[in-house]
Amino acid sequence: FRSEEETNLKAYVLFDVSGSMDFCAGAPMSKFRYAACLSAALAYLMLRQRDAVGLMLFRDAVEAYVPPRSVQSHLQALLKAIDGAEPSADTNMAPAFHDLAERIARRGLIVVLSDLLDDPQEVLRGLRHFRHRGHEVVVFHLLDPREMDLAFDRETRFFDLEDPAKVLVTQPWQVRREYAAMMQDMVQTYRRGCAEARIDYALIDTSTSFDAALSRYLVQRRKMG
């Protein structure tokens, strides 16, 4: 007989806490708060299924790491880490992914919660590192609806959340078409790159409920069962 430790899934929630996640324009909450709530819901769900769940907070490096455990009391440690997180600084997620991929010895499930506003090729390289190590990967690409359509109807001042000194004043309707094409190109790059690496990719509009994301996790969990 195999022990419970051997038969249970080990899952790792990777939560992007970079400055760009603080954006909120077309949704009830910022991408950061959405990811925090979704991380907490996933952790609760995983522990209810007696899976071991760990957490990594990252931006340009690993900010905090809570190793996976399957006991119900572990939820408090995970919630404390999520509650203490604050969005700030630049995004450079690939090094954090490579670091964690090398740390994890046994095959598990990697769940990424991020706006992926970084160099797509570098991000995909980091995600492929997890696949190379034998892990299943689910990517929740979180974007505010205004980030997709730039549907502002007046002259708008944009601040760089990762470098507040950078300010751009523009008339959004003049650049909306080119901007939307650029964002669609980024999404397609991730969608295609993930498909090629057999990574489950889901674009999540932060104005929608968590149901779609949680259902996707459950489908992936059943595949690994």
PDB file of N, CA and C in Angstrom, residues 9 12 15 27 38 51 60 62-63 77 80 87 104 113 117 131 138 143 164 174-175 183 186 197 205:
ATOM      1  N   LEU A   9      -2.107  14.492  -4.279  1.00  0.00           N
ATOM      2  CA  LEU A   9      -1.499  15.441  -5.198  1.00  0.00           C
ATOM      3  C   LEU A   9      -0.777  16.536  -4.413  1.00  0.00           C
ATOM      4  N   TYR A  12       0.885  23.622  -6.205  1.00  0.00           N
ATOM      5  CA  TYR A  12       1.583  24.864  -5.863  1.00  0.00           C
ATOM      6  C   TYR A  12       0.854  26.019  -6.536  1.00  0.00           C
ATOM      7  N   PHE A  15       1.381  33.052  -7.146  1.00  0.00           N
ATOM      8  CA  PHE A  15       0.598  34.289  -7.086  1.00  0.00           C
ATOM      9  C   PHE A  15       1.508  35.480  -7.407  1.00  0.00           C
ATOM     10  N   ALA A  27     -13.563  46.521 -13.378  1.00  0.00           N
ATOM     11  CA  ALA A  27     -14.002  45.378 -12.571  1.00  0.00           C
ATOM     12  C   ALA A  27     -14.208  45.827 -11.124  1.00  0.00           C
ATOM     13  N   LEU A  38      -8.931  34.290  -5.325  1.00  0.00           N
ATOM     14  CA  LEU A  38      -8.889  33.027  -6.058  1.00  0.00           C
ATOM     15  C   LEU A  38      -7.859  32.074  -5.444  1.00  0.00           C
ATOM     16  N   ASP A  51      -5.468  17.301  -0.766  1.00  0.00           N
ATOM     17  CA  ASP A  51      -4.244  17.526  -1.526  1.00  0.00           C
ATOM     18  C   ASP A  51      -3.298  18.383  -0.689  1.00  0.00           C
ATOM     19  N   ASP A  60       9.745  40.031  -9.204  1.00  0.00           N
ATOM     20  CA  ASP A  60      10.970  39.864  -9.990  1.00  0.00           C
ATOM     21  C   ASP A  60      11.840  38.747  -9.416  1.00  0.00           C
ATOM     22  N   VAL A  62      11.333  35.273  -6.137  1.00  0.00           N
ATOM     23  CA  VAL A  62      10.434  34.655  -5.158  1.00  0.00           C
ATOM     24  C   VAL A  62      10.390  35.543  -3.917  1.00  0.00           C
ATOM     25  N   GLU A  63       9.212  36.042  -3.563  1.00  0.00           N
ATOM     26  CA  GLU A  63       9.055  36.917  -2.400  1.00  0.00           C
ATOM     27  C   GLU A  63       8.766  36.116  -1.136  1.00  0.00           C
ATOM     28  N   ALA A  77      -1.917  29.159   7.543  1.00  0.00           N
ATOM     29  CA  ALA A  77      -0.603  29.641   7.106  1.00  0.00           C
ATOM     30  C   ALA A  77      -0.684  30.223   5.691  1.00  0.00           C
ATOM     31  N   LYS A  80      -2.607  33.567   5.784  1.00  0.00           N
ATOM     32  CA  LYS A  80      -1.770  34.609   6.388  1.00  0.00           C
ATOM     33  C   LYS A  80      -0.785  35.164   5.367  1.00  0.00           C
ATOM     34  N   PRO A  87       1.046  44.399  -3.617  1.00  0.00           N
ATOM     35  CA  PRO A  87       1.583  44.507  -4.974  1.00  0.00           C
ATOM     36  C   PRO A  87       2.581  45.651  -5.093  1.00  0.00           C
ATOM     37  N   ILE A 104      11.276  21.809  -6.742  1.00  0.00           N
ATOM     38  CA  ILE A 104      10.234  20.792  -6.558  1.00  0.00           C
ATOM     39  C   ILE A 104      10.725  19.451  -7.086  1.00  0.00           C
ATOM     40  N   LEU A 113      -1.293  32.343 -11.219  1.00  0.00           N
ATOM     41  CA  LEU A 113      -2.264  33.441 -11.238  1.00  0.00           C
ATOM     42  C   LEU A 113      -1.498  34.726 -11.521  1.00  0.00           C
ATOM     43  N   LEU A 117       2.090  40.245 -17.727  1.00  0.00           N
ATOM     44  CA  LEU A 117       2.592  41.434 -18.417  1.00  0.00           C
ATOM     45  C   LEU A 117       4.118  41.469 -18.303  1.00  0.00           C
ATOM     46  N   ARG A 131       7.047  21.917 -17.123  1.00  0.00           N
ATOM     47  CA  ARG A 131       6.624  20.748 -17.899  1.00  0.00           C
ATOM     48  C   ARG A 131       7.784  19.773 -18.083  1.00  0.00           C
ATOM     49  N   VAL A 138      -1.426  24.805 -14.925  1.00  0.00           N
ATOM     50  CA  VAL A 138      -2.630  25.561 -15.263  1.00  0.00           C
ATOM     51  C   VAL A 138      -2.297  27.038 -15.121  1.00  0.00           C
ATOM     52  N   LEU A 143      -6.811  39.534 -16.508  1.00  0.00           N
ATOM     53  CA  LEU A 143      -6.758  40.876 -17.080  1.00  0.00           C
ATOM     54  C   LEU A 143      -8.043  41.628 -16.770  1.00  0.00           C
ATOM     55  N   PRO A 164       5.955  54.483 -10.815  1.00  0.00           N
ATOM     56  CA  PRO A 164       5.000  55.598 -10.753  1.00  0.00           C
ATOM     57  C   PRO A 164       5.506  56.900 -11.368  1.00  0.00           C
ATOM     58  N   GLN A 174      -7.834  57.302 -29.907  1.00  0.00           N
ATOM     59  CA  GLN A 174      -6.915  57.437 -31.038  1.00  0.00           C
ATOM     60  C   GLN A 174      -5.972  56.230 -31.178  1.00  0.00           C
ATOM     61  N   VAL A 175      -5.776  55.537 -30.092  1.00  0.00           N
ATOM     62  CA  VAL A 175      -4.830  54.399 -30.130  1.00  0.00           C
ATOM     63  C   VAL A 175      -5.521  53.067 -29.838  1.00  0.00           C
ATOM     64  N   MET A 183      -2.713  43.741 -27.650  1.00  0.00           N
ATOM     65  CA  MET A 183      -3.119  42.877 -26.543  1.00  0.00           C
ATOM     66  C   MET A 183      -3.571  41.514 -27.053  1.00  0.00           C
ATOM     67  N   MET A 186      -0.603  39.466 -27.810  1.00  0.00           N
ATOM     68  CA  MET A 186       0.012  38.911 -26.605  1.00  0.00           C
ATOM     69  C   MET A 186      -0.763  37.684 -26.122  1.00  0.00           C
ATOM     70  N   ALA A 197       3.014  23.453 -25.428  1.00  0.00           N
ATOM     71  CA  ALA A 197       3.690  22.815 -24.290  1.00  0.00           C
ATOM     72  C   ALA A 197       2.734  21.957 -23.452  1.00  0.00           C
ATOM     73  N   ASP A 205     -11.318  37.262 -17.312  1.00  0.00           N
ATOM     74  CA  ASP A 205     -11.733  38.658 -17.172  1.00  0.00           C
ATOM     75  C   ASP A 205     -12.089  38.872 -15.694  1.00  0.00           C
TER      76      ASP A 205
END
